[in-house]
Short mmCIF file of C-alpha atoms in Angstrom, two decimals:
data_model
loop_
_atom_site.label_atom_id
_atom_site.label_comp_id
_atom_site.label_asym_id
_atom_site.label_seq_id
_atom_site.Cartn_x
_atom_site.Cartn_y
_atom_site.Cartn_z
CA MET A 1 13.95 -9.62 19.76
CA SER A 2 10.55 -9.31 21.42
CA ASP A 3 7.46 -8.93 19.25
CA VAL A 4 5.48 -7.22 22.03
CA ASN A 5 3.58 -4.16 20.87
CA PRO A 6 5.42 -1.00 22.05
CA ASP A 7 2.25 0.32 23.71
CA ILE A 8 1.79 -2.98 25.59
CA ALA A 9 5.44 -2.87 26.63
CA LEU A 10 4.98 0.67 28.01
CA LEU A 11 1.84 -0.39 29.86
CA ARG A 12 3.65 -3.35 31.41
CA ALA A 13 6.52 -1.11 32.47
CA ALA A 14 3.98 1.22 34.11
CA GLU A 15 2.42 -1.76 35.91
CA ILE A 16 5.83 -2.80 37.24
CA GLU A 17 6.35 0.76 38.51
CA SER A 18 2.91 0.64 40.12
CA GLU A 19 3.76 -2.64 41.83
CA ARG A 20 6.87 -0.99 43.20
CA LEU A 21 4.65 1.70 44.73
CA VAL A 22 2.24 -0.95 46.05
CA SER A 23 5.18 -2.79 47.63
CA LEU A 24 6.32 0.42 49.32
CA LEU A 25 2.79 0.98 50.62
CA ARG A 26 2.64 -2.66 51.72
CA ILE A 27 5.72 -2.02 53.86
CA GLY A 28 4.12 1.10 55.30
CA VAL A 29 0.85 -0.72 55.99
CA GLY A 30 2.69 -3.59 57.69
CA LEU A 31 4.61 -1.21 59.93
CA ALA A 32 1.50 0.86 60.69
CA LEU A 33 -0.51 -2.23 61.64
CA LEU A 34 2.28 -3.50 63.89
CA VAL A 35 2.64 -0.13 65.63
CA SER A 36 -1.13 0.22 66.00
CA PHE A 37 -1.40 -3.28 67.39
CA PHE A 38 1.26 -2.69 70.04
CA LEU A 39 -0.25 0.66 71.05
CA ILE A 40 -3.88 -0.43 71.10
CA VAL A 41 -4.14 -4.04 72.30
CA SER A 42 -4.51 -4.23 76.08
CA PRO A 43 -6.30 -7.30 77.54
CA VAL A 44 -8.61 -6.47 80.43
CA ASP A 45 -9.93 -9.82 81.71
CA PRO A 46 -8.65 -13.44 81.88
CA LEU A 47 -10.66 -14.67 78.86
CA ALA A 48 -9.76 -11.60 76.84
CA LYS A 49 -6.16 -11.88 77.95
CA PHE A 50 -5.96 -15.51 76.84
CA LEU A 51 -7.72 -14.94 73.50
CA LEU A 52 -6.02 -11.68 72.60
CA LYS A 53 -2.57 -12.93 73.53
CA ARG A 54 -2.89 -15.75 71.03
CA GLN A 55 -4.46 -13.34 68.56
CA TRP A 56 -1.55 -10.98 69.20
CA PHE A 57 0.95 -13.73 68.37
CA PHE A 58 -0.80 -14.72 65.13
CA ALA A 59 -1.32 -11.09 64.09
CA VAL A 60 2.32 -10.14 64.68
CA LEU A 61 3.48 -13.23 62.80
CA THR A 62 1.31 -12.56 59.70
CA MET A 63 1.91 -8.80 59.68
CA THR A 64 5.67 -9.34 59.87
CA ALA A 65 5.47 -11.80 56.99
CA TYR A 66 3.39 -9.29 55.02
CA LEU A 67 5.93 -6.54 55.68
CA LEU A 68 8.77 -8.80 54.52
CA LEU A 69 6.79 -9.59 51.36
CA GLY A 70 6.62 -5.87 50.63
CA VAL A 71 10.37 -5.51 51.19
CA VAL A 72 11.16 -8.41 48.83
CA PHE A 73 8.93 -7.12 46.03
CA TYR A 74 10.20 -3.56 46.45
CA LEU A 75 13.83 -4.62 46.21
CA MET A 76 13.09 -6.79 43.17
CA ALA A 77 11.35 -3.85 41.48
CA ARG A 78 14.29 -1.52 42.24
CA LYS A 79 16.80 -3.98 40.82
CA GLY A 80 14.71 -4.62 37.70
CA GLN A 81 14.09 -8.26 38.68
CA LEU A 82 10.33 -7.97 39.03
CA ARG A 83 8.51 -9.49 36.05
CA HIS A 84 5.03 -8.72 34.83
CA TRP A 85 3.67 -12.18 35.68
CA MET A 86 4.84 -11.83 39.29
CA ILE A 87 2.15 -9.22 39.93
CA TRP A 88 -0.49 -11.97 39.93
CA PRO A 89 1.04 -13.78 42.94
CA ALA A 90 1.34 -10.39 44.64
CA VAL A 91 -2.40 -9.81 44.17
CA ALA A 92 -3.07 -13.28 45.58
CA ALA A 93 -0.73 -12.55 48.54
CA ASP A 94 -2.67 -9.39 49.45
CA SER A 95 -5.95 -11.34 49.44
CA LEU A 96 -4.53 -14.35 51.28
CA PHE A 97 -3.04 -12.08 53.97
CA LEU A 98 -6.56 -10.90 54.77
CA LEU A 99 -8.11 -14.36 54.57
CA GLY A 100 -5.28 -16.00 56.55
CA ASN A 101 -5.64 -13.51 59.39
CA ALA A 102 -9.40 -14.02 59.45
CA TRP A 103 -9.00 -17.82 59.48
CA LEU A 104 -6.44 -17.70 62.31
CA GLY A 105 -8.82 -15.47 64.24
CA LEU A 106 -11.63 -17.98 63.87
CA MET A 107 -9.36 -20.84 64.90
CA ASN A 108 -8.10 -18.91 67.90
CA THR A 109 -11.49 -17.82 69.19
CA GLY A 110 -13.58 -20.81 68.20
CA LEU A 111 -16.16 -18.47 66.69
CA ALA A 112 -18.44 -19.72 63.91
CA GLY A 113 -17.41 -18.62 60.41
CA GLN A 114 -20.58 -16.59 60.04
CA LEU A 115 -19.14 -14.21 62.65
CA VAL A 116 -15.96 -13.55 60.66
CA PHE A 117 -16.80 -9.88 60.20
CA VAL A 118 -16.61 -9.41 63.95
CA LEU A 119 -12.85 -9.98 63.70
CA PRO A 120 -10.69 -6.94 62.84
CA PRO A 121 -8.84 -8.70 59.93
CA ALA A 122 -12.05 -8.72 57.88
CA TRP A 123 -11.80 -4.94 57.81
CA LEU A 124 -8.71 -5.22 55.63
CA VAL A 125 -10.99 -5.73 52.60
CA PRO A 126 -11.01 -2.00 51.63
CA LEU A 127 -7.21 -1.94 51.90
CA VAL A 128 -6.76 -4.91 49.57
CA PHE A 129 -9.15 -3.39 47.05
CA ALA A 130 -7.34 -0.04 47.29
CA PHE A 131 -4.10 -1.76 46.26
CA GLY A 132 -5.98 -3.11 43.24
CA VAL A 133 -6.95 0.42 42.19
CA LEU A 134 -3.28 1.43 42.15
CA ARG A 135 -2.50 -1.34 39.67
CA PHE A 136 -5.08 0.10 37.18
CA ASP A 137 -5.68 -3.39 35.75
CA PRO A 138 -9.33 -4.51 35.83
CA TYR A 139 -8.36 -8.16 35.38
CA LYS A 140 -6.06 -8.21 38.41
CA GLN A 141 -8.63 -6.24 40.39
CA ALA A 142 -11.33 -8.77 39.46
CA PHE A 143 -8.98 -11.61 40.41
CA GLY A 144 -8.33 -10.06 43.82
CA VAL A 145 -12.03 -9.45 44.43
CA GLY A 146 -12.82 -13.01 43.40
CA VAL A 147 -10.22 -14.50 45.79
CA VAL A 148 -11.46 -12.38 48.70
CA VAL A 149 -15.16 -13.07 48.11
CA LEU A 150 -14.65 -16.78 47.54
CA GLY A 151 -12.33 -17.04 50.56
CA LEU A 152 -14.81 -15.28 52.86
CA ALA A 153 -17.60 -17.54 51.57
CA VAL A 154 -15.49 -20.58 52.50
CA LEU A 155 -14.79 -19.13 55.96
CA PHE A 156 -18.55 -18.79 56.51
CA LEU A 157 -18.74 -22.61 56.49
CA ILE A 158 -16.40 -23.06 59.45
CA PRO A 159 -18.40 -24.32 62.47
CA GLY A 160 -17.85 -22.81 65.90
CA GLU A 161 -17.04 -24.69 69.10
CA GLY A 162 -20.73 -24.75 69.89
CA ARG A 163 -20.58 -24.10 73.62
CA GLU A 164 -23.59 -22.11 74.80
CA GLY A 165 -22.81 -18.52 75.63
CA LEU A 166 -19.21 -18.78 74.47
CA ASP A 167 -19.76 -17.03 71.15
CA VAL A 168 -21.56 -14.15 72.88
CA ASN A 169 -18.71 -13.58 75.32
CA ARG A 170 -16.04 -13.76 72.66
CA VAL A 171 -17.97 -11.52 70.25
CA THR A 172 -18.22 -8.95 73.04
CA ILE A 173 -14.44 -9.02 73.42
CA PHE A 174 -13.96 -8.24 69.74
CA LEU A 175 -16.43 -5.38 69.94
CA SER A 176 -14.53 -3.70 72.72
CA LEU A 177 -12.48 -0.53 72.38
CA ALA A 178 -9.14 -2.06 71.35
CA PRO A 179 -10.46 -4.14 68.40
CA ASN A 180 -12.58 -1.20 67.28
CA LEU A 181 -9.53 1.03 67.34
CA MET A 182 -7.75 -1.53 65.15
CA ARG A 183 -10.70 -1.43 62.74
CA LEU A 184 -10.46 2.35 62.72
CA ALA A 185 -6.72 2.12 61.95
CA MET A 186 -7.41 -0.25 59.05
CA ILE A 187 -10.04 2.08 57.62
CA ALA A 188 -7.62 5.00 57.93
CA LEU A 189 -4.91 3.00 56.12
CA ALA A 190 -7.32 2.07 53.33
CA GLY A 191 -8.29 5.73 52.99
CA ALA A 192 -4.61 6.76 52.87
CA VAL A 193 -3.89 4.24 50.11
CA LEU A 194 -6.88 5.54 48.13
CA VAL A 195 -5.54 9.09 48.55
CA VAL A 196 -2.25 7.90 47.05
CA ALA A 197 -4.19 6.16 44.27
CA ALA A 198 -6.18 9.31 43.51
CA GLN A 199 -3.00 11.40 43.46
CA ARG A 200 -1.31 8.92 41.12
CA MET A 201 -4.32 8.82 38.77
CA ARG A 202 -4.45 12.61 38.75
CA ARG A 203 -0.74 12.80 37.92
CA LEU A 204 -1.13 10.26 35.11
CA LEU A 205 -4.14 12.13 33.74
CA PHE A 206 -2.29 15.43 33.85
CA ARG A 207 0.70 13.91 32.05
CA SER A 208 -1.58 12.38 29.41
CA LEU A 209 -3.30 15.73 28.83
CA THR A 210 0.06 17.51 28.63
CA GLU A 211 1.44 14.99 26.14
CA ALA A 212 -1.75 15.19 24.07
CA ARG A 213 -1.48 18.98 23.95
CA GLN A 214 2.20 18.81 23.00
CA ARG A 215 1.46 16.28 20.29
CA ALA A 216 -1.38 18.46 18.99
CA ASN A 217 1.07 21.39 18.83
CA LEU A 218 3.60 19.24 16.97
CA THR A 219 1.04 18.30 14.33
CA ARG A 220 0.91 21.99 13.42
CA TYR A 221 4.46 21.63 12.11
CA LEU A 222 5.00 17.90 11.55
CA PRO A 223 2.98 15.31 9.63
CA ALA A 224 0.51 13.59 11.94
CA GLN A 225 2.20 10.19 11.51
CA LEU A 226 5.54 11.63 12.65
CA ALA A 227 3.99 13.33 15.65
CA SER A 228 2.66 9.95 16.79
CA ARG A 229 6.12 8.40 16.44
CA LEU A 230 7.50 10.84 19.00
CA ALA A 231 5.86 8.71 21.69
CA ASP A 232 8.10 5.81 20.67
CA ASP A 233 11.34 7.43 19.49
CA GLY A 234 11.36 10.91 20.97
CA LEU A 235 12.13 14.20 19.28
CA ASN A 236 15.90 13.88 19.73
CA VAL A 237 15.95 10.68 17.67
CA LEU A 238 14.08 12.36 14.81
CA ARG A 239 16.41 15.37 15.04
CA GLN A 240 19.47 13.18 14.57
CA GLY A 241 18.24 12.30 11.11
CA ALA A 242 18.75 9.10 9.16
CA ARG A 243 19.40 7.77 5.70
CA GLN A 244 16.70 5.40 4.53
CA THR A 245 14.93 4.14 1.46
CA MET A 246 11.71 5.92 0.56
CA SER A 247 9.28 6.28 -2.29
CA ILE A 248 8.69 9.98 -3.01
CA MET A 249 5.65 11.30 -4.86
CA PHE A 250 4.68 14.71 -6.21
CA ILE A 251 1.22 15.65 -7.46
CA ASP A 252 0.37 18.96 -9.12
CA ILE A 253 -2.71 20.42 -10.82
CA ARG A 254 -2.20 21.32 -14.47
CA GLY A 255 -2.90 24.96 -15.36
CA PHE A 256 -3.91 25.90 -11.84
CA THR A 257 -2.02 29.21 -11.79
CA SER A 258 -3.70 30.59 -14.91
CA TRP A 259 -7.11 29.28 -13.84
CA SER A 260 -6.92 30.81 -10.36
CA GLN A 261 -6.10 34.29 -11.72
CA ASN A 262 -9.61 34.61 -13.14
CA GLN A 263 -11.50 33.18 -10.16
CA ASP A 264 -13.03 34.69 -7.07
CA PRO A 265 -10.63 34.25 -4.09
CA GLY A 266 -13.36 32.48 -2.13
CA ASP A 267 -13.88 29.98 -4.96
CA VAL A 268 -10.14 29.33 -5.14
CA SER A 269 -9.96 28.77 -1.39
CA ARG A 270 -12.87 26.31 -1.46
CA PHE A 271 -11.39 24.49 -4.45
CA ILE A 272 -7.99 24.07 -2.81
CA SER A 273 -9.59 22.95 0.46
CA GLU A 274 -11.59 20.24 -1.28
CA TYR A 275 -8.57 19.22 -3.38
CA ARG A 276 -6.39 18.84 -0.31
CA SER A 277 -9.10 16.94 1.50
CA ARG A 278 -9.44 14.42 -1.34
CA VAL A 279 -5.67 14.01 -1.62
CA SER A 280 -5.29 13.56 2.16
CA GLU A 281 -7.98 10.88 2.27
CA VAL A 282 -6.35 8.76 -0.44
CA VAL A 283 -2.86 9.23 1.01
CA ARG A 284 -4.04 8.30 4.50
CA ALA A 285 -5.68 5.12 3.20
CA GLN A 286 -2.34 3.98 1.74
CA GLY A 287 -0.24 4.87 4.77
CA GLY A 288 1.56 7.79 3.11
CA ILE A 289 2.95 10.88 4.83
CA ILE A 290 2.06 14.28 3.42
CA ASP A 291 5.33 16.14 3.82
CA LYS A 292 4.01 19.49 2.67
CA PHE A 293 1.42 21.33 0.60
CA MET A 294 2.86 23.92 -1.78
CA GLY A 295 -0.13 25.69 -3.26
CA ASP A 296 -1.68 23.08 -5.55
CA ALA A 297 1.39 20.81 -5.35
CA VAL A 298 1.78 18.10 -2.73
CA MET A 299 4.88 16.16 -1.68
CA ILE A 300 4.09 12.70 -0.31
CA LEU A 301 6.42 10.19 1.36
CA PHE A 302 6.19 6.42 1.75
CA ASP A 303 8.56 4.54 4.03
CA GLY A 304 8.73 1.21 5.79
CA LYS A 305 7.58 -2.14 4.51
CA ASP A 306 5.86 -2.15 1.06
CA ASP A 307 6.59 1.55 0.52
CA ALA A 308 6.80 1.12 -3.26
CA ALA A 309 3.53 -0.84 -3.54
CA CYS A 310 1.75 1.68 -1.30
CA ALA A 311 3.08 4.56 -3.41
CA LEU A 312 1.82 2.99 -6.65
CA ARG A 313 -1.61 2.26 -5.20
CA CYS A 314 -1.76 5.80 -3.87
CA ALA A 315 -0.77 7.30 -7.24
CA THR A 316 -3.39 5.37 -9.19
CA GLY A 317 -5.94 6.05 -6.46
CA LEU A 318 -5.25 9.78 -6.59
CA ALA A 319 -5.50 9.83 -10.39
CA GLU A 320 -8.84 8.03 -10.32
CA GLU A 321 -10.19 10.19 -7.48
CA ILE A 322 -9.29 13.44 -9.28
CA ALA A 323 -10.77 12.05 -12.55
CA ARG A 324 -14.07 11.31 -10.81
CA TRP A 325 -14.07 14.74 -9.21
CA SER A 326 -13.34 16.33 -12.60
CA ASP A 327 -16.38 14.62 -14.12
CA THR A 328 -18.63 16.48 -11.64
CA ARG A 329 -17.26 19.92 -12.53
CA ALA A 330 -17.85 22.28 -15.43
CA ASP A 331 -14.12 23.01 -15.70
CA PRO A 332 -12.11 19.77 -15.99
CA ILE A 333 -9.19 19.09 -13.63
CA LYS A 334 -6.00 17.41 -14.73
CA VAL A 335 -3.09 16.47 -12.51
CA GLY A 336 0.41 15.12 -12.97
CA ILE A 337 1.97 12.61 -10.60
CA GLY A 338 5.63 11.57 -10.44
CA ILE A 339 7.14 8.81 -8.26
CA HIS A 340 10.73 7.78 -7.67
CA ARG A 341 12.39 5.56 -5.07
CA GLY A 342 15.80 5.44 -3.43
CA ASP A 343 17.91 6.50 -0.46
CA VAL A 344 17.18 9.89 1.09
CA PHE A 345 18.25 11.80 4.16
CA CYS A 346 15.34 12.58 6.48
CA GLY A 347 15.00 14.22 9.86
CA VAL A 348 13.42 16.97 11.94
CA VAL A 349 15.05 20.39 11.93
CA GLY A 350 14.22 23.60 13.77
CA GLY A 351 13.44 24.69 17.31
CA ALA A 352 10.61 23.59 19.58
CA ASP A 353 8.45 26.49 18.38
CA ARG A 354 8.97 25.74 14.70
CA LEU A 355 9.80 22.19 13.67
CA GLU A 356 10.01 20.94 10.11
CA TYR A 357 10.41 17.44 8.77
CA SER A 358 12.78 17.55 5.82
CA VAL A 359 13.71 14.99 3.18
CA PHE A 360 16.74 15.66 0.99
CA GLY A 361 18.41 13.91 -1.87
CA ASP A 362 18.44 13.14 -5.56
CA VAL A 363 15.32 10.99 -5.19
CA VAL A 364 13.25 14.01 -4.19
CA ASN A 365 14.44 16.09 -7.15
CA SER A 366 13.92 13.18 -9.56
CA ALA A 367 10.35 12.60 -8.36
CA ALA A 368 9.55 16.29 -8.87
CA ARG A 369 10.98 16.21 -12.40
CA LEU A 370 9.01 13.06 -13.27
CA GLU A 371 5.87 14.88 -12.23
CA GLN A 372 6.79 17.74 -14.59
CA LEU A 373 7.41 15.20 -17.35
CA THR A 374 3.75 14.14 -17.30
CA LYS A 375 2.98 17.38 -19.18
CA ASP A 376 4.86 16.09 -22.22
CA VAL A 377 4.20 12.32 -22.38
CA GLY A 378 0.41 12.21 -22.10
CA PHE A 379 0.18 10.09 -18.95
CA THR A 380 -1.27 11.15 -15.60
CA VAL A 381 1.31 9.17 -13.60
CA ILE A 382 4.98 8.50 -14.33
CA ALA A 383 6.90 6.11 -12.08
CA SER A 384 10.52 5.10 -12.30
CA HIS A 385 11.34 1.42 -12.60
CA ASP A 386 13.04 1.72 -9.19
CA VAL A 387 9.51 1.97 -7.78
CA LEU A 388 7.87 -0.52 -10.12
CA GLY A 389 10.62 -3.08 -9.62
CA ALA A 390 10.37 -2.90 -5.82
CA ALA A 391 6.56 -3.05 -5.70
CA ASP A 392 4.70 -6.26 -5.12
CA ALA A 393 1.54 -4.87 -6.66
CA ASP A 394 -0.63 -5.11 -9.76
CA LYS A 395 1.16 -3.40 -12.65
CA VAL A 396 -1.68 -3.77 -15.17
CA GLY A 397 -2.11 -0.63 -17.27
CA TRP A 398 1.47 0.58 -16.91
CA CYS A 399 3.10 1.39 -20.22
CA ALA A 400 6.89 1.39 -20.60
CA LEU A 401 8.27 4.71 -21.90
CA PRO A 402 11.66 5.61 -23.35
CA ALA A 403 14.33 6.17 -20.72
CA VAL A 404 14.89 9.81 -19.86
CA GLU A 405 17.77 11.88 -18.61
CA LEU A 406 16.70 14.09 -15.73
CA ARG A 407 18.30 17.44 -15.07
CA GLY A 408 20.73 17.40 -12.16
CA ARG A 409 21.62 13.69 -12.27
CA THR A 410 23.76 11.47 -14.44
CA GLY A 411 22.46 8.43 -16.29
CA ARG A 412 19.09 7.72 -17.83
CA VAL A 413 16.07 6.68 -15.80
CA GLN A 414 13.76 3.87 -16.91
CA ILE A 415 10.14 4.97 -16.56
CA SER A 416 6.56 3.83 -17.21
CA GLY A 417 3.31 5.76 -17.47
CA TRP A 418 -0.25 5.16 -16.34
CA SER A 419 -3.56 6.97 -16.77
CA PRO A 420 -7.04 6.25 -15.36
CA THR A 421 -9.53 4.72 -17.79
CA THR A 422 -12.09 7.36 -16.85
CA GLN A 423 -9.84 10.16 -18.05
#
């Protein structure tokens, strides 16, 4: 099984899809260059006829090879045979196509390398760079730029044939109408590829914005952690539900109902807002999922690796945080926290306009009843030994309590209690 990060895997898949598009454009560019060449090139004098005929042969040969390269890569991408590492040779091939054509032009004409930009192939530089934009990978783009720049620098060193007046005559040939029309065709192709790149980037941006808005809407109904998982699993997977092992926690403020009856509604609202904020911060730090707020009560879930240890750290952290907060207030705050662990059924239910993540099972009921039990045993936190036994965490300060029989389930539950030292 691959250990590649799912986000990296998605990015690589997108790069393969982009290379498929580049290959399709490579085919189109090859065909367009061939057609343009046949329509435009028309020698007008003996020297031009001799030079351009040879140039014609080399150009047709390299453009045909380039077209075939696009066909091969496109077919490999369609059949799922294109691998991520193969994109690097493709980048090199685009750059070498340009450089090879320029080198053949210099060899054919005998021009000095410093005159390479007189030859039409040098005008393929924007096209090669436009392909790099479509790949949206700065490293591959930098690699392509480096190959082109270094290759052109090497071509500058090629000496010409050195016959007086020959360079001037041959340069004039390559500044005539036909070569200029080829340059114009290359610029037009580069512009067309950039239009495709802009359209693709716009489509990707629009999809990203749409997905971000949909995820933001989902967080109105689902815990934020679950909304982020939709990118990996999809809503249908969460709707199917699953049975898995979780640690379930409940926290509740003692005497909140009677206290709130004598308070100004604004004060109650501010108190609950700060309470929820403090609870959320501690839960987030331990990787928990706040399933729901029910007035002053909160149901918290822990799943995955080290769920039990995370739940215990969260419980003690919440107790200590509330104790510190209580010390700053005129009216003390006391909470009760219950934790139990076991198999539960979990999944998303509801329609697209109203989704709810639900967890069912005896474990949920038992955790709620352990939280209620804190009223009678004098401890802020009560955890079942199912949680303590599964946790690889510091258990200092936990005191074993007599086993209890919880309403709605058979058999006694082994429990331990814990309270913050600042309480």
